[in-house]
Coordinates of C-alpha atoms and ligand atoms in Angstrom, one line a residue:
M13 CA -21.8 -62.0 -2.0
S14 CA -22.6 -58.4 -2.7
E15 CA -20.4 -55.7 -1.0
P16 CA -21.8 -54.4 2.3
G17 CA -23.9 -51.2 1.8
P18 CA -22.9 -47.9 3.4
V19 CA -24.0 -47.3 7.0
G20 CA -25.6 -44.1 8.3
E21 CA -25.8 -40.6 6.9
F22 CA -22.0 -40.0 6.6
G23 CA -21.4 -43.5 5.4
L24 CA -23.9 -42.8 2.6
I25 CA -22.4 -39.4 1.8
D26 CA -18.9 -41.0 1.6
W27 CA -20.4 -43.6 -0.7
I28 CA -21.9 -40.9 -3.0
R29 CA -18.7 -38.9 -2.9
A30 CA -16.5 -41.9 -3.9
R31 CA -18.8 -42.4 -6.9
T32 CA -18.9 -38.7 -8.0
R33 CA -16.4 -37.4 -10.4
V34 CA -16.3 -33.7 -10.9
G35 CA -15.0 -32.1 -14.1
G36 CA -13.2 -28.9 -14.9
R37 CA -15.8 -26.4 -13.8
T38 CA -16.0 -27.6 -10.2
S39 CA -13.2 -26.3 -8.0
L40 CA -14.7 -28.0 -4.9
G41 CA -17.4 -30.8 -4.9
I42 CA -19.0 -32.8 -2.2
G43 CA -17.3 -32.8 1.3
D44 CA -17.0 -29.3 2.4
D45 CA -19.6 -26.7 3.6
C46 CA -20.2 -25.4 0.2
A47 CA -19.2 -26.4 -3.3
A48 CA -17.3 -24.0 -5.4
L49 CA -17.7 -23.6 -9.2
R50 CA -15.7 -21.6 -11.8
V51 CA -18.2 -19.6 -13.7
T52 CA -17.5 -18.0 -17.1
T53 CA -16.8 -14.2 -16.9
G54 CA -19.7 -12.2 -18.3
A55 CA -22.2 -15.0 -18.1
D56 CA -25.3 -15.1 -15.9
L57 CA -25.5 -17.9 -13.3
L58 CA -28.9 -19.8 -13.8
A59 CA -30.4 -21.4 -10.8
T60 CA -33.4 -23.6 -10.6
T61 CA -34.9 -26.1 -8.2
D62 CA -37.9 -28.6 -8.4
M63 CA -39.2 -30.7 -5.5
L64 CA -40.8 -34.1 -6.2
M65 CA -42.9 -35.9 -3.6
D66 CA -44.0 -39.6 -3.5
G67 CA -47.7 -39.7 -4.0
T68 CA -48.0 -36.3 -5.8
H69 CA -45.3 -36.3 -8.6
F70 CA -44.7 -40.0 -8.9
R71 CA -45.6 -43.3 -7.0
L72 CA -42.3 -44.7 -5.7
D73 CA -43.6 -48.3 -5.5
E74 CA -44.7 -48.1 -9.2
A75 CA -41.9 -46.0 -10.6
G76 CA -38.9 -47.3 -8.6
P77 CA -36.1 -45.0 -7.3
E78 CA -34.1 -45.0 -10.6
A79 CA -37.0 -43.4 -12.6
V80 CA -37.5 -40.9 -9.8
G81 CA -33.9 -39.8 -9.9
R82 CA -34.1 -39.5 -13.8
K83 CA -37.2 -37.4 -13.5
A84 CA -35.8 -35.3 -10.6
I85 CA -32.7 -34.2 -12.7
G86 CA -34.7 -34.2 -16.0
V87 CA -37.2 -31.6 -15.0
N88 CA -34.5 -29.2 -13.8
L89 CA -32.6 -29.8 -17.0
S90 CA -35.8 -28.8 -18.9
D91 CA -35.9 -25.5 -17.0
I92 CA -32.3 -24.8 -17.9
A93 CA -33.2 -25.7 -21.5
A94 CA -36.1 -23.3 -21.4
M95 CA -33.8 -20.4 -20.8
A96 CA -31.4 -21.6 -23.5
G97 CA -28.8 -22.1 -20.8
R98 CA -25.9 -24.6 -20.4
P99 CA -26.1 -26.8 -17.3
L100 CA -23.2 -27.0 -14.8
A101 CA -23.9 -28.7 -11.5
A102 CA -26.6 -30.2 -9.3
L103 CA -27.3 -30.3 -5.6
V104 CA -29.6 -33.0 -4.5
A105 CA -31.6 -32.9 -1.1
V106 CA -33.5 -35.9 0.0
A107 CA -36.0 -36.9 2.7
L108 CA -35.7 -40.7 2.8
P109 CA -38.3 -43.0 4.5
K110 CA -36.3 -44.7 7.3
G111 CA -35.6 -48.3 6.7
R112 CA -35.1 -48.0 3.0
A113 CA -33.0 -44.9 3.1
V114 CA -29.7 -46.2 1.6
E115 CA -31.4 -48.5 -1.1
L116 CA -33.4 -45.5 -2.2
A117 CA -30.6 -43.0 -2.3
Q118 CA -28.5 -45.4 -4.3
G119 CA -31.3 -46.1 -6.8
V120 CA -31.9 -42.3 -7.2
L121 CA -28.3 -41.6 -7.8
A122 CA -28.1 -44.5 -10.4
G123 CA -31.1 -43.0 -12.1
M124 CA -29.6 -39.5 -12.4
G125 CA -26.3 -40.7 -13.7
P126 CA -26.9 -41.0 -17.4
L127 CA -28.7 -37.6 -17.8
A128 CA -26.0 -35.9 -15.6
Q129 CA -23.3 -37.5 -17.7
R130 CA -24.9 -36.7 -21.0
Y131 CA -25.2 -33.0 -20.2
G132 CA -21.9 -32.7 -18.2
V133 CA -23.7 -31.9 -14.8
D134 CA -21.5 -32.5 -11.8
L135 CA -23.1 -33.6 -8.5
V136 CA -21.5 -31.1 -6.2
G137 CA -23.6 -31.4 -3.0
G138 CA -26.9 -32.0 -1.4
D139 CA -28.5 -32.8 2.0
T140 CA -29.5 -36.2 3.3
N141 CA -32.3 -36.7 5.8
A142 CA -34.5 -39.7 6.9
W143 CA -37.9 -39.6 8.5
D144 CA -41.1 -41.5 8.9
G145 CA -42.7 -39.7 6.0
P146 CA -42.8 -40.4 2.3
F147 CA -39.8 -40.0 -0.1
V148 CA -39.2 -36.4 -1.2
I149 CA -36.4 -35.2 -3.5
A150 CA -35.4 -31.7 -4.4
V151 CA -32.7 -31.2 -7.1
T152 CA -31.2 -27.7 -7.5
L153 CA -29.5 -27.2 -10.8
L154 CA -27.0 -24.5 -11.6
G155 CA -26.2 -23.4 -15.2
E156 CA -25.1 -20.4 -17.1
T157 CA -26.1 -18.3 -20.0
T158 CA -24.2 -18.5 -23.3
P159 CA -23.1 -15.5 -25.3
D160 CA -26.4 -15.7 -27.0
G161 CA -28.1 -14.7 -23.8
A162 CA -31.0 -16.1 -21.8
V163 CA -34.5 -16.5 -23.3
R164 CA -37.1 -15.3 -20.9
R165 CA -40.9 -15.8 -20.8
S166 CA -41.4 -12.1 -21.0
G167 CA -40.4 -11.2 -24.5
A168 CA -43.3 -12.3 -26.7
R169 CA -44.7 -9.6 -29.1
P170 CA -48.0 -9.4 -31.1
G171 CA -47.5 -11.1 -34.4
D172 CA -44.9 -13.6 -33.1
A173 CA -45.2 -17.1 -34.5
I174 CA -45.6 -19.8 -31.8
V175 CA -43.4 -22.9 -32.2
V176 CA -43.0 -26.2 -30.3
T177 CA -40.3 -28.7 -30.5
G178 CA -42.3 -31.9 -30.5
P179 CA -45.7 -33.8 -30.1
L180 CA -47.7 -33.2 -27.0
G181 CA -50.1 -35.1 -24.7
G182 CA -50.5 -38.3 -22.9
S183 CA -47.2 -38.1 -20.9
L184 CA -49.0 -39.9 -18.0
L185 CA -48.7 -43.1 -19.8
G186 CA -45.0 -43.0 -18.8
R187 CA -43.1 -40.3 -20.6
H188 CA -43.6 -38.1 -17.6
L189 CA -41.0 -40.2 -15.8
D190 CA -38.6 -39.9 -18.6
P191 CA -38.0 -36.3 -19.5
R192 CA -35.9 -35.6 -22.6
P193 CA -34.6 -32.1 -21.8
R194 CA -34.3 -30.0 -25.0
I195 CA -30.9 -28.5 -23.9
D196 CA -29.1 -28.9 -27.3
E197 CA -32.2 -28.0 -29.2
A198 CA -32.6 -24.8 -27.2
L199 CA -28.9 -23.8 -27.6
S200 CA -29.0 -24.3 -31.4
I201 CA -32.4 -22.5 -31.9
N202 CA -31.1 -19.6 -29.8
R203 CA -27.9 -19.5 -31.8
R204 CA -29.8 -19.3 -35.0
A205 CA -33.0 -17.3 -34.4
R206 CA -33.1 -15.5 -31.0
P207 CA -36.6 -16.4 -29.8
H208 CA -38.5 -13.6 -28.1
A209 CA -39.8 -15.9 -25.3
M210 CA -39.5 -19.6 -24.4
I211 CA -40.9 -22.0 -21.8
D212 CA -40.7 -25.7 -21.3
V213 CA -44.1 -27.5 -21.4
S214 CA -44.5 -28.9 -17.9
D215 CA -48.0 -27.7 -16.9
G216 CA -49.5 -28.1 -20.4
L217 CA -49.3 -26.2 -23.6
A218 CA -52.3 -24.0 -22.9
A219 CA -51.1 -23.2 -19.3
D220 CA -47.5 -22.7 -20.2
L221 CA -48.1 -20.6 -23.3
G222 CA -50.5 -18.6 -20.9
H223 CA -47.4 -18.0 -18.7
I224 CA -45.5 -16.6 -21.7
L225 CA -48.5 -14.3 -22.6
A226 CA -49.0 -13.2 -19.1
E227 CA -45.4 -12.3 -18.5
S228 CA -45.3 -10.5 -21.8
G229 CA -47.7 -7.9 -20.7
G230 CA -51.1 -9.7 -21.1
L231 CA -51.1 -10.8 -24.7
G232 CA -53.2 -13.4 -26.2
A233 CA -52.8 -16.1 -28.9
T234 CA -54.6 -18.1 -31.6
L235 CA -53.6 -21.7 -32.0
D236 CA -54.4 -23.6 -35.2
A237 CA -55.9 -27.0 -34.2
D238 CA -54.7 -28.7 -37.3
T239 CA -51.0 -27.8 -36.7
I240 CA -50.6 -28.9 -33.0
P241 CA -48.5 -32.0 -33.1
I242 CA -50.3 -34.7 -31.0
H243 CA -48.3 -37.5 -29.4
P244 CA -49.5 -41.1 -30.1
D245 CA -49.7 -41.3 -26.2
A246 CA -52.5 -38.8 -26.5
E247 CA -54.4 -40.9 -28.9
A248 CA -54.0 -43.9 -26.7
L249 CA -55.2 -42.2 -23.6
S250 CA -58.1 -40.7 -25.6
R251 CA -59.3 -44.2 -26.4
R252 CA -59.4 -44.9 -22.7
D253 CA -61.0 -41.7 -21.3
G254 CA -63.0 -40.3 -24.1
R255 CA -61.3 -36.8 -24.0
T256 CA -60.0 -35.8 -27.4
P257 CA -56.4 -36.3 -28.3
L258 CA -56.2 -32.4 -28.9
E259 CA -57.5 -31.9 -25.3
H260 CA -54.7 -34.0 -24.1
A261 CA -52.1 -32.2 -26.2
L262 CA -53.4 -28.8 -24.9
H263 CA -53.7 -29.7 -21.2
D264 CA -51.8 -32.8 -20.0
G265 CA -48.3 -31.3 -19.3
E266 CA -45.0 -32.9 -18.5
D267 CA -44.1 -33.2 -22.2
F268 CA -40.9 -31.2 -21.6
E269 CA -40.9 -29.9 -25.1
L270 CA -40.2 -26.3 -25.6
C271 CA -42.8 -23.6 -26.6
L272 CA -41.3 -20.5 -28.0
T273 CA -42.3 -17.4 -29.8
L274 CA -40.3 -15.6 -32.5
D275 CA -40.5 -13.2 -35.3
P276 CA -42.5 -14.7 -38.1
A277 CA -39.8 -14.2 -40.6
D278 CA -37.3 -15.9 -38.2
A279 CA -39.7 -18.7 -37.8
E280 CA -40.1 -19.2 -41.5
D281 CA -36.4 -19.4 -41.8
L282 CA -36.0 -21.8 -38.8
L283 CA -38.7 -24.1 -40.0
A284 CA -37.3 -24.2 -43.6
R285 CA -33.9 -25.1 -42.3
P286 CA -34.1 -26.5 -38.8
P287 CA -30.9 -27.0 -37.0
A288 CA -29.5 -30.5 -37.0
G289 CA -31.6 -32.9 -34.8
V290 CA -34.3 -30.3 -34.1
T291 CA -38.0 -30.8 -34.9
L292 CA -40.1 -27.7 -35.1
H293 CA -43.9 -27.2 -35.5
R294 CA -45.5 -23.9 -36.0
I295 CA -48.8 -23.9 -34.1
G296 CA -50.1 -20.4 -34.0
V297 CA -49.6 -16.6 -33.6
V298 CA -49.4 -14.2 -30.6
D299 CA -52.3 -11.6 -30.5
A300 CA -52.2 -8.1 -29.0
G301 CA -55.5 -8.7 -27.1
P302 CA -55.7 -11.1 -24.3
G303 CA -57.1 -14.7 -24.3
L304 CA -56.2 -18.0 -25.8
R305 CA -58.2 -19.2 -28.9
L306 CA -58.3 -22.3 -31.0
A307 CA -58.9 -21.9 -34.7
T308 CA -60.8 -25.0 -36.1
G309 CA -62.6 -25.7 -39.3
G310 CA -65.7 -24.4 -37.5
G311 CA -64.3 -21.1 -36.4
L312 CA -62.6 -19.7 -33.2
V313 CA -63.2 -21.3 -29.8
P314 CA -61.8 -20.1 -26.5
I315 CA -59.3 -22.3 -24.7
E316 CA -59.7 -22.3 -21.0
P317 CA -56.3 -22.7 -19.2
R318 CA -56.5 -25.6 -16.8
G319 CA -53.1 -26.8 -16.0
Y320 CA -52.3 -28.5 -12.7
D321 CA -52.2 -26.1 -9.7
H322 CA -50.6 -27.6 -6.6
L323 CA -52.5 -25.2 -4.3
G324 CA -55.7 -25.5 -6.3
Ligands
LIG28 P1 -23.4 -29.5 6.3 O1 -23.8 -30.0 7.7 O2 -22.3 -28.6 6.3 O3 -24.6 -29.1 5.5 P2 -23.6 -32.2 5.4 O4 -23.2 -33.2 6.5 O5 -25.1 -32.0 5.2 O6 -22.8 -30.9 5.6 O7 -23.0 -32.7 3.9 C1 -21.6 -33.0 3.9 C2 -21.3 -32.9 2.4 O8 -22.1 -33.9 1.6 C3 -21.6 -31.6 1.8 O9 -20.7 -31.3 0.7 C4 -23.0 -31.9 1.0 O10 -23.3 -31.0 0.0 C5 -22.8 -33.3 0.6 N1 -24.1 -34.1 0.6 C6 -24.9 -34.3 1.6 N2 -26.0 -35.1 1.1 C7 -25.7 -35.3 -0.2 C8 -26.5 -36.0 -1.2 N3 -27.7 -36.6 -1.0 N4 -26.0 -35.9 -2.5 C9 -24.8 -35.2 -2.7 N5 -24.1 -34.6 -1.9 C10 -24.6 -34.6 -0.5
LIG29 MG1 -26.4 -30.4 5.3

């Protein structure tokens, strides 16, 4: 016989608490009114949160709670990566459908475990609610900057090389539920080359590069169609829907690769001798004038940003 499951909100919290180990940075984990963390003197605290809703960001009945838990912490880790930060601790708030509450909470926690462990993230708190609505989860992730500093979206300069860390497109075939946050890659890139600007590709390359360009004072960019790395999933999706693999690579989103801009000489050096375990593709150049353009064999064509807009 399996062990009886926890009963009620506090039974569930006790169950989670009993399965949560906290490391050296956490002075106080689950069980008090707040968690307490020891942060490094001189570092900036990084804070990010993402809410995922059944029916919008995933389909619980298809994905299952483990995949949802993995995605919920993965997307937040990806945001910490995009700042070249080091993750520390997570808080998890859930709205659980009544009737399946305990089973879902346990599944979500199991799904988060491996990524949390891999990146040394302590689960230090959260909030637990049940209702008649669909499953909703919001993970808040805390991290800190390293002595190399944070990399913002706002530092791109005309003439910068644009680089991405991996192939893009077609994540809807399944990779969107399985983010591989580029934490280690971001730290080693930042140690070596000090990118001027960086973002993780969640809305789509065109949209996210657009965020960098907008935050950097209204710059533009020209992407070289031949150099944009296209994921095999983008090819597979293209055979189904007739949109080109390149369109998928430019617009699909949820690739969770990094897009960065840096001094062209630094880019050359970085690409010639990439840090261990890091894949880099140089895909274009930042322009002084606004607008996003694609250089193809046939000339320059404008790229319209059309990432997903939740209020659109
Ligand atoms: P409060 O009423 O002070 O907000 P709660 O009863 O909501 O306290 O939570 C008690 C403790 O359990 C707190 O430390 C809180 O952070 C933690 N907690 C609640 N829900 C979760 C959860 N889903 N995952 C992790 N920790 C949780
Ligand atoms: Mg509470």
